[in-house]
PDB file of C-alpha atoms and ligand atoms in Angstrom:
ATOM      1  CA  UNK A   2      52.070  21.934  85.342  1.00 86.00           C
ATOM      2  CA  UNK A   3      51.875  17.873  85.640  1.00 96.00           C
ATOM      3  CA  UNK A   4      49.824  15.734  83.063  1.00 98.00           C
ATOM      4  CA  UNK A   5      47.517  15.372  86.269  1.00 98.00           C
ATOM      5  CA  UNK A   6      47.369  18.799  86.767  1.00 98.00           C
ATOM      6  CA  UNK A   7      46.314  19.259  83.208  1.00 98.00           C
ATOM      7  CA  UNK A   8      43.223  16.663  83.650  1.00 98.00           C
ATOM      8  CA  UNK A   9      42.353  17.891  86.576  1.00 98.00           C
ATOM      9  CA  UNK A  10      41.792  21.331  85.027  1.00 97.00           C
ATOM     10  CA  UNK A  11      40.188  19.922  82.131  1.00 97.00           C
ATOM     11  CA  UNK A  12      38.071  17.556  83.553  1.00 97.00           C
ATOM     12  CA  UNK A  13      36.695  20.445  85.788  1.00 97.00           C
ATOM     13  CA  UNK A  14      35.594  22.353  83.119  1.00 96.00           C
ATOM     14  CA  UNK A  15      33.749  19.770  81.270  1.00 98.00           C
ATOM     15  CA  UNK A  16      29.683  19.564  82.129  1.00 97.00           C
ATOM     16  CA  UNK A  17      28.297  16.119  82.853  1.00 96.00           C
ATOM     17  CA  UNK A  18      27.499  13.865  79.900  1.00 95.00           C
ATOM     18  CA  UNK A  19      30.769  15.286  78.691  1.00 98.00           C
ATOM     19  CA  UNK A  20      33.336  12.506  77.999  1.00 98.00           C
ATOM     20  CA  UNK A  21      36.935  13.060  77.526  1.00 98.00           C
ATOM     21  CA  UNK A  22      38.980  11.347  75.135  1.00 98.00           C
ATOM     22  CA  UNK A  23      42.799  11.682  75.908  1.00 98.00           C
ATOM     23  CA  UNK A  24      44.569  11.711  72.649  1.00 98.00           C
ATOM     24  CA  UNK A  25      48.119  10.159  73.103  1.00 98.00           C
ATOM     25  CA  UNK A  26      49.095   9.615  69.674  1.00 97.00           C
ATOM     26  CA  UNK A  27      53.028  10.294  69.049  1.00 96.00           C
ATOM     27  CA  UNK A  28      53.426  10.392  73.121  1.00 97.00           C
ATOM     28  CA  UNK A  29      55.371   7.731  74.787  1.00 96.00           C
ATOM     29  CA  UNK A  30      53.659   4.872  77.008  1.00 97.00           C
ATOM     30  CA  UNK A  31      54.779   6.849  80.216  1.00 97.00           C
ATOM     31  CA  UNK A  32      52.622   9.629  79.391  1.00 98.00           C
ATOM     32  CA  UNK A  33      49.318   8.031  79.209  1.00 98.00           C
ATOM     33  CA  UNK A  34      50.566   5.847  81.913  1.00 98.00           C
ATOM     34  CA  UNK A  35      50.744   8.792  84.153  1.00 98.00           C
ATOM     35  CA  UNK A  36      47.261   9.795  83.027  1.00 98.00           C
ATOM     36  CA  UNK A  37      45.939   6.799  83.423  1.00 98.00           C
ATOM     37  CA  UNK A  38      47.393   7.139  87.642  1.00 98.00           C
ATOM     38  CA  UNK A  39      45.338  10.660  87.727  1.00 98.00           C
ATOM     39  CA  UNK A  40      42.061   7.932  86.781  1.00 98.00           C
ATOM     40  CA  UNK A  41      41.902   8.749  83.047  1.00 98.00           C
ATOM     41  CA  UNK A  42      40.098   5.375  81.363  1.00 98.00           C
ATOM     42  CA  UNK A  43      39.417   6.977  77.588  1.00 98.00           C
ATOM     43  CA  UNK A  44      42.675   7.096  75.041  1.00 98.00           C
ATOM     44  CA  UNK A  45      42.482   8.074  71.656  1.00 98.00           C
ATOM     45  CA  UNK A  46      44.948   6.853  68.980  1.00 98.00           C
ATOM     46  CA  UNK A  47      45.127   7.695  65.247  1.00 97.00           C
ATOM     47  CA  UNK A  48      47.439   5.017  64.039  1.00 97.00           C
ATOM     48  CA  UNK A  49      46.750   0.727  63.927  1.00 96.00           C
ATOM     49  CA  UNK A  50      50.071   0.108  64.472  1.00 95.00           C
ATOM     50  CA  UNK A  51      51.102   2.553  67.135  1.00 96.00           C
ATOM     51  CA  UNK A  52      47.931   1.802  69.401  1.00 97.00           C
ATOM     52  CA  UNK A  53      48.407  -2.161  69.009  1.00 96.00           C
ATOM     53  CA  UNK A  54      51.677  -1.538  70.057  1.00 96.00           C
ATOM     54  CA  UNK A  55      50.790   0.706  73.253  1.00 98.00           C
ATOM     55  CA  UNK A  56      48.001  -1.379  74.304  1.00 97.00           C
ATOM     56  CA  UNK A  57      50.191  -4.436  74.886  1.00 97.00           C
ATOM     57  CA  UNK A  58      52.352  -2.755  77.988  1.00 98.00           C
ATOM     58  CA  UNK A  59      49.132  -0.781  79.303  1.00 98.00           C
ATOM     59  CA  UNK A  60      46.452  -2.117  81.564  1.00 98.00           C
ATOM     60  CA  UNK A  61      43.400  -4.066  80.243  1.00 97.00           C
ATOM     61  CA  UNK A  62      40.995  -1.838  81.373  1.00 98.00           C
ATOM     62  CA  UNK A  63      41.988   1.335  78.971  1.00 98.00           C
ATOM     63  CA  UNK A  64      38.857   1.979  76.773  1.00 98.00           C
ATOM     64  CA  UNK A  65      40.756   2.588  73.271  1.00 98.00           C
ATOM     65  CA  UNK A  66      39.261   4.800  70.885  1.00 98.00           C
ATOM     66  CA  UNK A  67      40.465   5.187  67.212  1.00 98.00           C
ATOM     67  CA  UNK A  68      40.200   8.770  66.129  1.00 98.00           C
ATOM     68  CA  UNK A  69      42.237   8.651  62.521  1.00 96.00           C
ATOM     69  CA  UNK A  70      42.004   7.915  59.091  1.00 94.00           C
ATOM     70  CA  UNK A  71      40.947   4.213  58.299  1.00 93.00           C
ATOM     71  CA  UNK A  72      41.690   1.940  55.876  1.00 92.00           C
ATOM     72  CA  UNK A  73      39.600  -1.158  55.645  1.00 93.00           C
ATOM     73  CA  UNK A  74      42.741  -3.376  55.714  1.00 94.00           C
ATOM     74  CA  UNK A  75      43.469  -1.609  58.872  1.00 95.00           C
ATOM     75  CA  UNK A  76      40.223  -2.593  60.543  1.00 97.00           C
ATOM     76  CA  UNK A  77      40.934  -6.216  61.663  1.00 95.00           C
ATOM     77  CA  UNK A  78      44.615  -5.261  63.688  1.00 95.00           C
ATOM     78  CA  UNK A  79      41.805  -2.924  65.833  1.00 96.00           C
ATOM     79  CA  UNK A  80      38.446  -4.866  66.101  1.00 96.00           C
ATOM     80  CA  UNK A  81      39.512  -7.542  68.474  1.00 95.00           C
ATOM     81  CA  UNK A  82      39.808  -4.601  71.250  1.00 97.00           C
ATOM     82  CA  UNK A  83      38.816  -1.006  70.017  1.00 98.00           C
ATOM     83  CA  UNK A  84      35.865   0.445  72.185  1.00 98.00           C
ATOM     84  CA  UNK A  85      35.089   3.181  69.078  1.00 98.00           C
ATOM     85  CA  UNK A  86      35.980   3.903  66.344  1.00 98.00           C
ATOM     86  CA  UNK A  87      35.338   7.785  65.555  1.00 98.00           C
ATOM     87  CA  UNK A  88      36.643   7.839  61.768  1.00 97.00           C
ATOM     88  CA  UNK A  89      34.392   5.664  59.789  1.00 97.00           C
ATOM     89  CA  UNK A  90      33.935   7.646  56.496  1.00 96.00           C
ATOM     90  CA  UNK A  91      32.812   4.695  53.924  1.00 95.00           C
ATOM     91  CA  UNK A  92      30.380   1.668  53.568  1.00 95.00           C
ATOM     92  CA  UNK A  93      33.509  -0.635  52.691  1.00 96.00           C
ATOM     93  CA  UNK A  94      34.970   0.558  55.925  1.00 97.00           C
ATOM     94  CA  UNK A  95      31.833  -0.306  57.815  1.00 97.00           C
ATOM     95  CA  UNK A  96      31.211  -3.605  56.507  1.00 96.00           C
ATOM     96  CA  UNK A  97      34.442  -4.751  57.150  1.00 97.00           C
ATOM     97  CA  UNK A  98      34.248  -3.908  61.243  1.00 97.00           C
ATOM     98  CA  UNK A  99      31.085  -6.118  60.861  1.00 97.00           C
ATOM     99  CA  UNK A 100      33.180  -8.319  59.339  1.00 97.00           C
ATOM    100  CA  UNK A 101      35.922  -8.416  62.089  1.00 97.00           C
ATOM    101  CA  UNK A 102      34.291  -7.376  64.886  1.00 97.00           C
ATOM    102  CA  UNK A 103      31.869 -10.642  64.151  1.00 97.00           C
ATOM    103  CA  UNK A 104      35.114 -12.942  63.658  1.00 96.00           C
ATOM    104  CA  UNK A 105      35.780 -11.903  67.304  1.00 93.00           C
ATOM    105  CA  UNK A 106      32.470 -11.800  68.723  1.00 95.00           C
ATOM    106  CA  UNK A 107      32.638  -8.595  69.998  1.00 95.00           C
ATOM    107  CA  UNK A 108      30.528  -5.379  69.142  1.00 96.00           C
ATOM    108  CA  UNK A 109      32.059  -2.239  67.804  1.00 98.00           C
ATOM    109  CA  UNK A 110      30.528   1.190  68.462  1.00 98.00           C
ATOM    110  CA  UNK A 111      31.275   3.291  65.674  1.00 98.00           C
ATOM    111  CA  UNK A 112      31.066   7.010  64.616  1.00 98.00           C
ATOM    112  CA  UNK A 113      30.735   8.560  61.229  1.00 98.00           C
ATOM    113  CA  UNK A 114      33.419  10.991  60.133  1.00 98.00           C
ATOM    114  CA  UNK A 115      31.460  13.866  58.687  1.00 98.00           C
ATOM    115  CA  UNK A 116      33.730  16.506  56.614  1.00 96.00           C
ATOM    116  CA  UNK A 117      32.287  20.223  57.123  1.00 93.00           C
ATOM    117  CA  UNK A 118      35.508  21.766  57.121  1.00 82.00           C
ATOM    118  CA  UNK A 119      36.386  23.893  54.213  1.00 79.00           C
ATOM    119  CA  UNK A 120      39.674  22.470  53.627  1.00 79.00           C
ATOM    120  CA  UNK A 121      40.351  20.057  50.962  1.00 77.00           C
ATOM    121  CA  UNK A 122      42.834  17.876  53.004  1.00 71.00           C
ATOM    122  CA  UNK A 123      39.931  16.657  55.586  1.00 76.00           C
ATOM    123  CA  UNK A 124      38.746  13.318  55.246  1.00 89.00           C
ATOM    124  CA  UNK A 125      34.986  12.134  56.053  1.00 96.00           C
ATOM    125  CA  UNK A 126      31.872  12.405  54.413  1.00 97.00           C
ATOM    126  CA  UNK A 127      29.947  15.210  52.958  1.00 96.00           C
ATOM    127  CA  UNK A 128      26.302  15.426  54.953  1.00 96.00           C
ATOM    128  CA  UNK A 129      24.745  13.860  51.671  1.00 96.00           C
ATOM    129  CA  UNK A 130      27.230  10.892  51.168  1.00 96.00           C
ATOM    130  CA  UNK A 131      26.449  10.241  54.809  1.00 97.00           C
ATOM    131  CA  UNK A 132      22.561  10.409  54.610  1.00 97.00           C
ATOM    132  CA  UNK A 133      23.246   8.580  51.116  1.00 96.00           C
ATOM    133  CA  UNK A 134      25.092   5.816  52.696  1.00 96.00           C
ATOM    134  CA  UNK A 135      22.388   5.415  56.129  1.00 96.00           C
ATOM    135  CA  UNK A 136      19.498   4.998  53.147  1.00 95.00           C
ATOM    136  CA  UNK A 137      21.745   2.336  51.037  1.00 94.00           C
ATOM    137  CA  UNK A 138      21.976   0.303  54.021  1.00 91.00           C
ATOM    138  CA  UNK A 139      18.381   0.035  54.253  1.00 80.00           C
ATOM    139  CA  UNK A 140      17.490  -3.082  56.344  1.00 80.00           C
ATOM    140  CA  UNK A 141      21.062  -4.825  56.114  1.00 81.00           C
ATOM    141  CA  UNK A 142      21.918  -5.678  59.339  1.00 84.00           C
ATOM    142  CA  UNK A 143      25.299  -4.919  61.126  1.00 94.00           C
ATOM    143  CA  UNK A 144      24.955  -6.547  64.477  1.00 95.00           C
ATOM    144  CA  UNK A 145      28.350  -6.500  65.894  1.00 97.00           C
ATOM    145  CA  UNK A 146      28.533  -2.673  64.961  1.00 97.00           C
ATOM    146  CA  UNK A 147      26.591  -0.063  66.756  1.00 97.00           C
ATOM    147  CA  UNK A 148      26.284   3.434  64.737  1.00 97.00           C
ATOM    148  CA  UNK A 149      26.754   5.583  67.877  1.00 98.00           C
ATOM    149  CA  UNK A 150      26.875   9.275  66.303  1.00 98.00           C
ATOM    150  CA  UNK A 151      28.733  11.759  64.429  1.00 98.00           C
ATOM    151  CA  UNK A 152      32.219  13.139  64.374  1.00 98.00           C
ATOM    152  CA  UNK A 153      33.838  16.075  62.331  1.00 97.00           C
ATOM    153  CA  UNK A 154      37.218  18.027  63.037  1.00 96.00           C
ATOM    154  CA  UNK A 155      36.403  21.697  62.083  1.00 95.00           C
ATOM    155  CA  UNK A 156      38.715  23.694  60.075  1.00 94.00           C
ATOM    156  CA  UNK A 157      41.839  24.680  61.088  1.00 93.00           C
ATOM    157  CA  UNK A 158      41.657  28.892  61.562  1.00 94.00           C
ATOM    158  CA  UNK A 159      41.662  31.550  64.091  1.00 95.00           C
ATOM    159  CA  UNK A 160      37.972  32.070  63.221  1.00 96.00           C
ATOM    160  CA  UNK A 161      35.815  31.030  66.032  1.00 97.00           C
ATOM    161  CA  UNK A 162      32.772  32.024  64.252  1.00 97.00           C
ATOM    162  CA  UNK A 163      33.580  29.607  61.351  1.00 96.00           C
ATOM    163  CA  UNK A 164      34.324  26.928  64.141  1.00 97.00           C
ATOM    164  CA  UNK A 165      31.113  27.147  66.034  1.00 97.00           C
ATOM    165  CA  UNK A 166      29.158  26.712  63.175  1.00 97.00           C
ATOM    166  CA  UNK A 167      30.971  24.158  61.889  1.00 97.00           C
ATOM    167  CA  UNK A 168      29.894  22.545  64.991  1.00 98.00           C
ATOM    168  CA  UNK A 169      26.519  23.607  64.734  1.00 98.00           C
ATOM    169  CA  UNK A 170      26.152  22.096  61.623  1.00 98.00           C
ATOM    170  CA  UNK A 171      27.177  18.847  62.699  1.00 98.00           C
ATOM    171  CA  UNK A 172      24.326  19.005  65.673  1.00 98.00           C
ATOM    172  CA  UNK A 173      21.919  19.530  63.293  1.00 98.00           C
ATOM    173  CA  UNK A 174      22.832  16.855  60.953  1.00 98.00           C
ATOM    174  CA  UNK A 175      22.818  14.306  63.964  1.00 98.00           C
ATOM    175  CA  UNK A 176      19.367  15.858  65.025  1.00 98.00           C
ATOM    176  CA  UNK A 177      18.224  14.929  61.488  1.00 98.00           C
ATOM    177  CA  UNK A 178      20.143  11.493  60.390  1.00 98.00           C
ATOM    178  CA  UNK A 179      18.348  10.552  64.052  1.00 98.00           C
ATOM    179  CA  UNK A 180      14.699  11.180  63.304  1.00 97.00           C
ATOM    180  CA  UNK A 181      15.133  10.033  59.680  1.00 96.00           C
ATOM    181  CA  UNK A 182      17.373   6.621  60.300  1.00 95.00           C
ATOM    182  CA  UNK A 183      17.785   6.405  64.102  1.00 95.00           C
ATOM    183  CA  UNK A 184      14.467   6.940  65.801  1.00 93.00           C
ATOM    184  CA  UNK A 185      14.028   3.774  67.444  1.00 91.00           C
ATOM    185  CA  UNK A 186      17.659   2.795  68.340  1.00 91.00           C
ATOM    186  CA  UNK A 187      19.106   3.875  71.350  1.00 94.00           C
ATOM    187  CA  UNK A 188      22.346   3.910  70.237  1.00 95.00           C
ATOM    188  CA  UNK A 189      22.743   6.813  68.488  1.00 97.00           C
ATOM    189  CA  UNK A 190      23.471   9.525  71.213  1.00 98.00           C
ATOM    190  CA  UNK A 191      27.214  11.030  70.713  1.00 98.00           C
ATOM    191  CA  UNK A 192      28.531  13.949  68.839  1.00 98.00           C
ATOM    192  CA  UNK A 193      32.350  13.291  68.735  1.00 98.00           C
ATOM    193  CA  UNK A 194      33.422  17.068  68.363  1.00 98.00           C
ATOM    194  CA  UNK A 195      36.210  19.523  70.030  1.00 98.00           C
ATOM    195  CA  UNK A 196      40.560  19.487  70.419  1.00 98.00           C
ATOM    196  CA  UNK A 197      42.320  21.095  72.627  1.00 98.00           C
ATOM    197  CA  UNK A 198      41.961  24.949  70.900  1.00 96.00           C
ATOM    198  CA  UNK A 199      38.114  24.448  70.629  1.00 97.00           C
ATOM    199  CA  UNK A 200      36.242  22.337  72.794  1.00 98.00           C
ATOM    200  CA  UNK A 201      34.486  24.744  74.872  1.00 98.00           C
ATOM    201  CA  UNK A 202      32.831  25.689  71.294  1.00 98.00           C
ATOM    202  CA  UNK A 203      32.199  22.850  71.004  1.00 98.00           C
ATOM    203  CA  UNK A 204      30.402  21.744  74.270  1.00 98.00           C
ATOM    204  CA  UNK A 205      28.319  24.678  73.838  1.00 98.00           C
ATOM    205  CA  UNK A 206      27.157  23.227  70.398  1.00 98.00           C
ATOM    206  CA  UNK A 207      25.978  20.013  71.971  1.00 98.00           C
ATOM    207  CA  UNK A 208      29.477  17.720  71.815  1.00 98.00           C
ATOM    208  CA  UNK A 209      29.269  14.889  74.176  1.00 98.00           C
ATOM    209  CA  UNK A 210      33.106  13.382  73.338  1.00 98.00           C
ATOM    210  CA  UNK A 211      35.698  15.912  73.310  1.00 98.00           C
ATOM    211  CA  UNK A 212      39.357  14.945  71.955  1.00 98.00           C
ATOM    212  CA  UNK A 213      42.156  16.288  73.469  1.00 98.00           C
ATOM    213  CA  UNK A 214      45.806  16.008  73.327  1.00 98.00           C
ATOM    214  CA  UNK A 215      48.183  18.979  73.820  1.00 98.00           C
ATOM    215  CA  UNK A 216      45.998  20.316  76.500  1.00 98.00           C
ATOM    216  CA  UNK A 217      46.938  17.312  78.597  1.00 98.00           C
ATOM    217  CA  UNK A 218      50.072  15.670  76.833  1.00 98.00           C
ATOM    218  CA  UNK A 219      51.713  19.160  75.974  1.00 95.00           C
ATOM    219  CA  UNK A 220      53.380  19.379  72.260  1.00 92.00           C
ATOM    220  CA  UNK A 221      53.633  16.278  70.101  1.00 87.00           C
ATOM    221  CA  UNK A 222      57.082  15.119  69.142  1.00 73.00           C
ATOM    222  CA  UNK A 223      57.130  13.727  65.796  1.00 69.00           C
ATOM    223  CA  UNK A 224      60.838  13.525  65.548  1.00 61.00           C
ATOM    224  CA  UNK A 225      60.542  10.922  68.325  1.00 52.00           C
ATOM    225  CA  UNK A 226      58.799   8.483  65.772  1.00 49.00           C
TER     226      UNK A 226
HETATM  227  C1  LIG B 312      45.156  14.438  66.856  1.00 79.57           C
HETATM  228  C2  LIG B 312      43.927  14.490  66.966  1.00 79.57           C
HETATM  229  C3  LIG B 312      43.106  15.455  68.249  1.00 79.57           C
HETATM  230  C4  LIG B 312      43.694  16.174  69.556  1.00 79.57           C
HETATM  231  O1  LIG B 312      44.179  17.391  68.832  1.00 79.57           O
HETATM  232  P1  LIG B 312      44.648  18.416  70.268  1.00 79.57           P
HETATM  233  O2  LIG B 312      44.624  19.651  69.641  1.00 79.57           O
HETATM  234  O3  LIG B 312      45.974  18.116  70.360  1.00 79.57           O
HETATM  235  O4  LIG B 312      43.804  18.246  71.310  1.00 79.57           O
HETATM  236  C5  LIG B 312      41.608  15.128  68.247  1.00 79.57           C
HETATM  237  N1  LIG B 312      40.656  14.549  67.239  1.00 79.57           N
HETATM  238  C6  LIG B 312      41.919  14.140  66.093  1.00 79.57           C
HETATM  239  C7  LIG B 312      40.918  13.281  65.172  1.00 79.57           C
HETATM  240  C8  LIG B 312      43.083  14.087  66.144  1.00 79.57           C
HETATM  241  O5  LIG B 312      43.836  13.896  64.729  1.00 79.57           O
END
């Protein structure tokens, strides 16, 4: 199956209102070009340097999404062009995004990454930390940032019940935060959840953005780095 075939199959399985982020990390620009030629425009990368290098040689109308762990000192490398950051997990990174987006007079959409998975290694805010962070923002204005929703990475397990439950919890958190903090804010609309192995479960639980790599591009080649 070619990249174009994989994309076509995947797109055919996505209900209306669910967007596909093609996760191209660790894949060469040729693979991205192939997906682009097949009509894909949203791509996700998880390292600032790799993203900056790829972007330079690829078409301008690609919508880049950042999905990896993000340190505040990396924000300025991506703020001038990034469409959406899925992985904001601290007030520090949120404020840095505001600062760097303001410098280039852009608006950056961000998602708050929530840790629901059982693994210690997963990053993100706990639901309690997220609520506290939003409360602490109070009326602080972030004119160059749009908090557009939530993101999570489910536990890496074969237990589909557990995965589905985590997605369900993210949706419930989304609904309650929307009422609490975004009742009059039309920007808070996105739930980024679901990857190659679990995106159908995520869609069933209300995902609006699925982040799929392997199912489009095949296995990642880490040795080529
Ligand atoms: C790598 C990655 C993906 C894509 O994973 P696949 O299993 O290859 O689809 C999605 N989300 C995040 C945060 C990732 O790091």
